Amino acid sequence: MSRLQKRKQKGIKWSGFIVPNVVKELNLVKEESRKCHLLVAGDYEFEVQDENINYIVNLRERTCNCRVWDISGIPCRHAALGISHRREDLDSYCDSRFFKENYMKAYKYSIHPVPDQTFWPHGVDVTPTLLPPIIKRMPGRPKKSRRKEQGEEPNAIRRSNMVKCKVCNELEHNRRTCPNIQVQNSGRDLDLHVPLSKLTRKRKTPPLAGRKRKAAVISSSQPPAPAQVSSSQPLPKKDPVVPSMHAAGSS
Ligand SMILES: [Zn+2]
Ligand SMILES: [Zn+2]
């Protein structure tokens, strides 16, 4: 509140057309421009040599390829040399944000003081009852897992992709592709404690969650069963618990 007023008062005292800090800067620039050498290319175009480097100044476009003028809004020493050559004022080539007029515009308004708490009205409920925002339910199942931060590793999948045969308990093949099935089956029927529907999944129900679906993909992507097994042992497809059906198939 008082800072705004202070700055406003400061601005009123300035006599020039440009903010005093910039006036100071322009004087320095003018001084430095004397070290440069000017080559006139046109009314508004110059080539300025400064420490063995040539800079191109265009006063109409208000550019110098040293880019100081573009960035600061205050003419660089190369441009200043060209402006002096044209016997013009450096002030008029400054960006408008350094004009006193625009400074005063910025501090034109003031913040009004707020009365002390003791002067506030009593018994009046000033603050309205604030209700929580209306929650809009978005489509889809709400996510349970935390959102990963950028660059954070995804969770490792704990389930191994290794298949274990339920007949011989060996890895890397399943019951359908078991090479030991002949030996195991020589005297008796297939081990039917494990329902085969678990292995030969032919689902009619809608697909389950990702994990189960993956298991189905793995079992289906297994290499096809050896010819001897598939021909001599047509496996029960629907209800493996009924042994009679299977026995009929195997005989
Ligand atoms: Zn320059
Ligand atoms: Zn096996």
PDB file of N, CA and C in Angstrom, residues 97-164:
ATOM      1  N   ARG A  97       8.662   0.569 -22.232  1.00  0.00           N
ATOM      2  CA  ARG A  97       8.515   0.250 -20.805  1.00  0.00           C
ATOM      3  C   ARG A  97       9.413   1.106 -19.918  1.00  0.00           C
ATOM      4  N   PHE A  98      10.370   1.796 -20.534  1.00  0.00           N
ATOM      5  CA  PHE A  98      11.244   2.672 -19.741  1.00  0.00           C
ATOM      6  C   PHE A  98      10.769   4.118 -19.749  1.00  0.00           C
ATOM      7  N   PHE A  99       9.621   4.371 -20.354  1.00  0.00           N
ATOM      8  CA  PHE A  99       9.095   5.731 -20.372  1.00  0.00           C
ATOM      9  C   PHE A  99       8.495   6.059 -19.004  1.00  0.00           C
ATOM     10  N   LYS A 100       8.681   7.293 -18.610  1.00  0.00           N
ATOM     11  CA  LYS A 100       8.141   7.740 -17.324  1.00  0.00           C
ATOM     12  C   LYS A 100       6.616   7.614 -17.313  1.00  0.00           C
ATOM     13  N   GLU A 101       6.036   7.902 -18.448  1.00  0.00           N
ATOM     14  CA  GLU A 101       4.586   7.854 -18.608  1.00  0.00           C
ATOM     15  C   GLU A 101       4.048   6.459 -18.240  1.00  0.00           C
ATOM     16  N   ASN A 102       4.753   5.430 -18.713  1.00  0.00           N
ATOM     17  CA  ASN A 102       4.293   4.068 -18.430  1.00  0.00           C
ATOM     18  C   ASN A 102       4.575   3.644 -16.989  1.00  0.00           C
ATOM     19  N   TYR A 103       5.652   4.180 -16.438  1.00  0.00           N
ATOM     20  CA  TYR A 103       5.938   3.936 -15.020  1.00  0.00           C
ATOM     21  C   TYR A 103       4.816   4.492 -14.163  1.00  0.00           C
ATOM     22  N   MET A 104       4.388   5.677 -14.480  1.00  0.00           N
ATOM     23  CA  MET A 104       3.329   6.317 -13.702  1.00  0.00           C
ATOM     24  C   MET A 104       1.998   5.577 -13.840  1.00  0.00           C
ATOM     25  N   LYS A 105       1.794   5.006 -15.007  1.00  0.00           N
ATOM     26  CA  LYS A 105       0.570   4.214 -15.228  1.00  0.00           C
ATOM     27  C   LYS A 105       0.539   3.004 -14.300  1.00  0.00           C
ATOM     28  N   ALA A 106       1.712   2.415 -14.110  1.00  0.00           N
ATOM     29  CA  ALA A 106       1.804   1.209 -13.271  1.00  0.00           C
ATOM     30  C   ALA A 106       1.471   1.510 -11.820  1.00  0.00           C
ATOM     31  N   TYR A 107       1.805   2.703 -11.362  1.00  0.00           N
ATOM     32  CA  TYR A 107       1.572   3.052  -9.960  1.00  0.00           C
ATOM     33  C   TYR A 107       0.415   4.031  -9.792  1.00  0.00           C
ATOM     34  N   LYS A 108      -0.447   4.031 -10.799  1.00  0.00           N
ATOM     35  CA  LYS A 108      -1.582   4.957 -10.777  1.00  0.00           C
ATOM     36  C   LYS A 108      -2.578   4.603  -9.663  1.00  0.00           C
ATOM     37  N   TYR A 109      -2.787   3.314  -9.473  1.00  0.00           N
ATOM     38  CA  TYR A 109      -3.816   2.867  -8.527  1.00  0.00           C
ATOM     39  C   TYR A 109      -3.231   2.687  -7.138  1.00  0.00           C
ATOM     40  N   SER A 110      -4.101   2.719  -6.155  1.00  0.00           N
ATOM     41  CA  SER A 110      -3.618   2.499  -4.788  1.00  0.00           C
ATOM     42  C   SER A 110      -4.487   1.426  -4.128  1.00  0.00           C
ATOM     43  N   ILE A 111      -3.909   0.791  -3.119  1.00  0.00           N
ATOM     44  CA  ILE A 111      -4.651  -0.219  -2.365  1.00  0.00           C
ATOM     45  C   ILE A 111      -5.346   0.492  -1.214  1.00  0.00           C
ATOM     46  N   HIS A 112      -6.660   0.316  -1.120  1.00  0.00           N
ATOM     47  CA  HIS A 112      -7.413   1.011  -0.069  1.00  0.00           C
ATOM     48  C   HIS A 112      -7.201   0.326   1.270  1.00  0.00           C
ATOM     49  N   PRO A 113      -7.059   1.112   2.349  1.00  0.00           N
ATOM     50  CA  PRO A 113      -6.844   0.504   3.662  1.00  0.00           C
ATOM     51  C   PRO A 113      -8.083  -0.239   4.167  1.00  0.00           C
ATOM     52  N   VAL A 114      -7.828  -1.285   4.946  1.00  0.00           N
ATOM     53  CA  VAL A 114      -8.909  -2.113   5.501  1.00  0.00           C
ATOM     54  C   VAL A 114      -9.120  -1.688   6.955  1.00  0.00           C
ATOM     55  N   PRO A 115     -10.360  -1.481   7.401  1.00  0.00           N
ATOM     56  CA  PRO A 115     -10.572  -1.079   8.804  1.00  0.00           C
ATOM     57  C   PRO A 115     -10.138  -2.166   9.787  1.00  0.00           C
ATOM     58  N   ASP A 116      -9.781  -1.769  10.964  1.00  0.00           N
ATOM     59  CA  ASP A 116      -9.324  -2.688  11.996  1.00  0.00           C
ATOM     60  C   ASP A 116     -10.442  -3.672  12.359  1.00  0.00           C
ATOM     61  N   GLN A 117     -10.037  -4.817  12.893  1.00  0.00           N
ATOM     62  CA  GLN A 117     -10.996  -5.874  13.218  1.00  0.00           C
ATOM     63  C   GLN A 117     -12.054  -5.406  14.219  1.00  0.00           C
ATOM     64  N   THR A 118     -11.673  -4.438  15.073  1.00  0.00           N
ATOM     65  CA  THR A 118     -12.623  -3.943  16.080  1.00  0.00           C
ATOM     66  C   THR A 118     -13.785  -3.185  15.446  1.00  0.00           C
ATOM     67  N   PHE A 119     -13.570  -2.718  14.229  1.00  0.00           N
ATOM     68  CA  PHE A 119     -14.640  -1.984  13.541  1.00  0.00           C
ATOM     69  C   PHE A 119     -15.513  -2.877  12.682  1.00  0.00           C
ATOM     70  N   TRP A 120     -15.189  -4.180  12.669  1.00  0.00           N
ATOM     71  CA  TRP A 120     -15.984  -5.081  11.844  1.00  0.00           C
ATOM     72  C   TRP A 120     -17.363  -5.256  12.457  1.00  0.00           C
ATOM     73  N   PRO A 121     -18.402  -5.446  11.655  1.00  0.00           N
ATOM     74  CA  PRO A 121     -19.756  -5.589  12.211  1.00  0.00           C
ATOM     75  C   PRO A 121     -19.879  -6.855  13.058  1.00  0.00           C
ATOM     76  N   HIS A 122     -20.599  -6.727  14.196  1.00  0.00           N
ATOM     77  CA  HIS A 122     -20.778  -7.862  15.122  1.00  0.00           C
ATOM     78  C   HIS A 122     -22.069  -8.585  14.802  1.00  0.00           C
ATOM     79  N   GLY A 123     -22.044  -9.870  15.072  1.00  0.00           N
ATOM     80  CA  GLY A 123     -23.252 -10.674  14.922  1.00  0.00           C
ATOM     81  C   GLY A 123     -23.699 -10.887  13.488  1.00  0.00           C
ATOM     82  N   VAL A 124     -22.899 -10.443  12.573  1.00  0.00           N
ATOM     83  CA  VAL A 124     -23.271 -10.638  11.168  1.00  0.00           C
ATOM     84  C   VAL A 124     -22.392 -11.764  10.625  1.00  0.00           C
ATOM     85  N   ASP A 125     -23.037 -12.768  10.067  1.00  0.00           N
ATOM     86  CA  ASP A 125     -22.287 -13.882   9.502  1.00  0.00           C
ATOM     87  C   ASP A 125     -21.762 -13.448   8.133  1.00  0.00           C
ATOM     88  N   VAL A 126     -20.515 -13.055   8.160  1.00  0.00           N
ATOM     89  CA  VAL A 126     -19.927 -12.517   6.925  1.00  0.00           C
ATOM     90  C   VAL A 126     -19.599 -13.646   5.955  1.00  0.00           C
ATOM     91  N   THR A 127     -19.043 -14.740   6.538  1.00  0.00           N
ATOM     92  CA  THR A 127     -18.614 -15.839   5.655  1.00  0.00           C
ATOM     93  C   THR A 127     -19.802 -16.756   5.359  1.00  0.00           C
ATOM     94  N   PRO A 128     -20.093 -16.989   4.123  1.00  0.00           N
ATOM     95  CA  PRO A 128     -21.193 -17.899   3.794  1.00  0.00           C
ATOM     96  C   PRO A 128     -20.798 -19.347   4.087  1.00  0.00           C
ATOM     97  N   THR A 129     -21.806 -20.204   4.281  1.00  0.00           N
ATOM     98  CA  THR A 129     -21.511 -21.613   4.530  1.00  0.00           C
ATOM     99  C   THR A 129     -20.904 -22.194   3.262  1.00  0.00           C
ATOM    100  N   LEU A 130     -19.723 -22.724   3.456  1.00  0.00           N
ATOM    101  CA  LEU A 130     -18.984 -23.226   2.300  1.00  0.00           C
ATOM    102  C   LEU A 130     -19.196 -24.728   2.186  1.00  0.00           C
ATOM    103  N   LEU A 131     -19.752 -25.141   1.085  1.00  0.00           N
ATOM    104  CA  LEU A 131     -20.018 -26.561   0.877  1.00  0.00           C
ATOM    105  C   LEU A 131     -18.906 -27.174   0.027  1.00  0.00           C
ATOM    106  N   PRO A 132     -18.695 -28.460   0.223  1.00  0.00           N
ATOM    107  CA  PRO A 132     -17.661 -29.098  -0.617  1.00  0.00           C
ATOM    108  C   PRO A 132     -18.084 -29.088  -2.082  1.00  0.00           C
ATOM    109  N   PRO A 133     -17.124 -29.140  -2.976  1.00  0.00           N
ATOM    110  CA  PRO A 133     -17.485 -29.112  -4.394  1.00  0.00           C
ATOM    111  C   PRO A 133     -18.237 -30.375  -4.795  1.00  0.00           C
ATOM    112  N   ILE A 134     -19.058 -30.246  -5.808  1.00  0.00           N
ATOM    113  CA  ILE A 134     -19.814 -31.407  -6.291  1.00  0.00           C
ATOM    114  C   ILE A 134     -18.843 -32.329  -7.030  1.00  0.00           C
ATOM    115  N   ILE A 135     -18.790 -33.568  -6.565  1.00  0.00           N
ATOM    116  CA  ILE A 135     -17.864 -34.519  -7.187  1.00  0.00           C
ATOM    117  C   ILE A 135     -18.566 -35.174  -8.364  1.00  0.00           C
ATOM    118  N   LYS A 136     -17.906 -35.109  -9.496  1.00  0.00           N
ATOM    119  CA  LYS A 136     -18.462 -35.737 -10.686  1.00  0.00           C
ATOM    120  C   LYS A 136     -17.770 -37.080 -10.864  1.00  0.00           C
ATOM    121  N   ARG A 137     -18.574 -38.107 -10.938  1.00  0.00           N
ATOM    122  CA  ARG A 137     -17.994 -39.442 -11.078  1.00  0.00           C
ATOM    123  C   ARG A 137     -17.554 -39.643 -12.522  1.00  0.00           C
ATOM    124  N   MET A 138     -16.281 -39.993 -12.685  1.00  0.00           N
ATOM    125  CA  MET A 138     -15.738 -40.164 -14.024  1.00  0.00           C
ATOM    126  C   MET A 138     -15.964 -41.604 -14.492  1.00  0.00           C
ATOM    127  N   PRO A 139     -15.982 -41.806 -15.804  1.00  0.00           N
ATOM    128  CA  PRO A 139     -16.198 -43.172 -16.295  1.00  0.00           C
ATOM    129  C   PRO A 139     -15.026 -44.093 -15.966  1.00  0.00           C
ATOM    130  N   GLY A 140     -15.315 -45.367 -15.872  1.00  0.00           N
ATOM    131  CA  GLY A 140     -14.262 -46.361 -15.639  1.00  0.00           C
ATOM    132  C   GLY A 140     -14.064 -46.650 -14.178  1.00  0.00           C
ATOM    133  N   ARG A 141     -13.388 -47.743 -13.914  1.00  0.00           N
ATOM    134  CA  ARG A 141     -13.116 -48.133 -12.541  1.00  0.00           C
ATOM    135  C   ARG A 141     -12.062 -47.208 -11.946  1.00  0.00           C
ATOM    136  N   PRO A 142     -12.277 -46.700 -10.750  1.00  0.00           N
ATOM    137  CA  PRO A 142     -11.261 -45.829 -10.152  1.00  0.00           C
ATOM    138  C   PRO A 142      -9.964 -46.591  -9.908  1.00  0.00           C
ATOM    139  N   LYS A 143      -8.852 -45.904 -10.127  1.00  0.00           N
ATOM    140  CA  LYS A 143      -7.557 -46.574  -9.986  1.00  0.00           C
ATOM    141  C   LYS A 143      -7.214 -46.756  -8.527  1.00  0.00           C
ATOM    142  N   LYS A 144      -6.615 -47.919  -8.229  1.00  0.00           N
ATOM    143  CA  LYS A 144      -6.240 -48.215  -6.842  1.00  0.00           C
ATOM    144  C   LYS A 144      -4.777 -47.861  -6.600  1.00  0.00           C
ATOM    145  N   SER A 145      -3.952 -48.115  -7.599  1.00  0.00           N
ATOM    146  CA  SER A 145      -2.515 -47.940  -7.384  1.00  0.00           C
ATOM    147  C   SER A 145      -2.115 -46.473  -7.563  1.00  0.00           C
ATOM    148  N   ARG A 146      -1.104 -46.111  -6.833  1.00  0.00           N
ATOM    149  CA  ARG A 146      -0.606 -44.739  -6.847  1.00  0.00           C
ATOM    150  C   ARG A 146      -0.044 -44.410  -8.225  1.00  0.00           C
ATOM    151  N   ARG A 147      -0.169 -43.162  -8.595  1.00  0.00           N
ATOM    152  CA  ARG A 147       0.400 -42.757  -9.881  1.00  0.00           C
ATOM    153  C   ARG A 147       1.905 -42.668  -9.734  1.00  0.00           C
ATOM    154  N   LYS A 148       2.597 -43.273 -10.659  1.00  0.00           N
ATOM    155  CA  LYS A 148       4.068 -43.279 -10.606  1.00  0.00           C
ATOM    156  C   LYS A 148       4.596 -41.902 -10.987  1.00  0.00           C
ATOM    157  N   GLU A 149       5.674 -41.536 -10.325  1.00  0.00           N
ATOM    158  CA  GLU A 149       6.290 -40.269 -10.655  1.00  0.00           C
ATOM    159  C   GLU A 149       7.069 -40.409 -11.958  1.00  0.00           C
ATOM    160  N   GLN A 150       7.411 -39.257 -12.535  1.00  0.00           N
ATOM    161  CA  GLN A 150       8.131 -39.317 -13.794  1.00  0.00           C
ATOM    162  C   GLN A 150       9.496 -39.961 -13.568  1.00  0.00           C
ATOM    163  N   GLY A 151       9.810 -40.953 -14.372  1.00  0.00           N
ATOM    164  CA  GLY A 151      11.084 -41.644 -14.251  1.00  0.00           C
ATOM    165  C   GLY A 151      11.069 -42.771 -13.252  1.00  0.00           C
ATOM    166  N   GLU A 152       9.948 -42.961 -12.553  1.00  0.00           N
ATOM    167  CA  GLU A 152       9.867 -44.044 -11.575  1.00  0.00           C
ATOM    168  C   GLU A 152       9.667 -45.370 -12.292  1.00  0.00           C
ATOM    169  N   GLU A 153      10.366 -46.405 -11.795  1.00  0.00           N
ATOM    170  CA  GLU A 153      10.293 -47.724 -12.428  1.00  0.00           C
ATOM    171  C   GLU A 153       8.923 -48.341 -12.175  1.00  0.00           C
ATOM    172  N   PRO A 154       8.367 -49.020 -13.152  1.00  0.00           N
ATOM    173  CA  PRO A 154       7.111 -49.725 -12.881  1.00  0.00           C
ATOM    174  C   PRO A 154       7.362 -50.913 -11.954  1.00  0.00           C
ATOM    175  N   ASN A 155       6.303 -51.333 -11.260  1.00  0.00           N
ATOM    176  CA  ASN A 155       6.449 -52.442 -10.321  1.00  0.00           C
ATOM    177  C   ASN A 155       6.866 -53.708 -11.066  1.00  0.00           C
ATOM    178  N   ALA A 156       7.762 -54.465 -10.442  1.00  0.00           N
ATOM    179  CA  ALA A 156       8.198 -55.713 -11.051  1.00  0.00           C
ATOM    180  C   ALA A 156       7.052 -56.712 -10.955  1.00  0.00           C
ATOM    181  N   ILE A 157       6.836 -57.461 -12.024  1.00  0.00           N
ATOM    182  CA  ILE A 157       5.788 -58.486 -11.997  1.00  0.00           C
ATOM    183  C   ILE A 157       6.364 -59.688 -11.265  1.00  0.00           C
ATOM    184  N   ARG A 158       5.709 -60.031 -10.166  1.00  0.00           N
ATOM    185  CA  ARG A 158       6.263 -61.073  -9.306  1.00  0.00           C
ATOM    186  C   ARG A 158       6.021 -62.474  -9.870  1.00  0.00           C
ATOM    187  N   ARG A 159       4.958 -62.589 -10.617  1.00  0.00           N
ATOM    188  CA  ARG A 159       4.608 -63.909 -11.119  1.00  0.00           C
ATOM    189  C   ARG A 159       5.626 -64.317 -12.182  1.00  0.00           C
ATOM    190  N   SER A 160       6.154 -65.533 -12.055  1.00  0.00           N
ATOM    191  CA  SER A 160       7.127 -65.967 -13.037  1.00  0.00           C
ATOM    192  C   SER A 160       6.396 -66.540 -14.236  1.00  0.00           C
ATOM    193  N   ASN A 161       7.011 -66.440 -15.378  1.00  0.00           N
ATOM    194  CA  ASN A 161       6.387 -66.938 -16.596  1.00  0.00           C
ATOM    195  C   ASN A 161       6.704 -68.413 -16.817  1.00  0.00           C
ATOM    196  N   MET A 162       7.442 -68.991 -15.863  1.00  0.00           N
ATOM    197  CA  MET A 162       7.855 -70.377 -16.009  1.00  0.00           C
ATOM    198  C   MET A 162       6.640 -71.290 -15.834  1.00  0.00           C
ATOM    199  N   VAL A 163       6.506 -72.233 -16.739  1.00  0.00           N
ATOM    200  CA  VAL A 163       5.392 -73.182 -16.665  1.00  0.00           C
ATOM    201  C   VAL A 163       5.888 -74.423 -15.926  1.00  0.00           C
ATOM    202  N   LYS A 164       5.012 -74.960 -15.093  1.00  0.00           N
ATOM    203  CA  LYS A 164       5.379 -76.180 -14.373  1.00  0.00           C
ATOM    204  C   LYS A 164       4.357 -77.256 -14.715  1.00  0.00           C
TER     205      LYS A 164
END
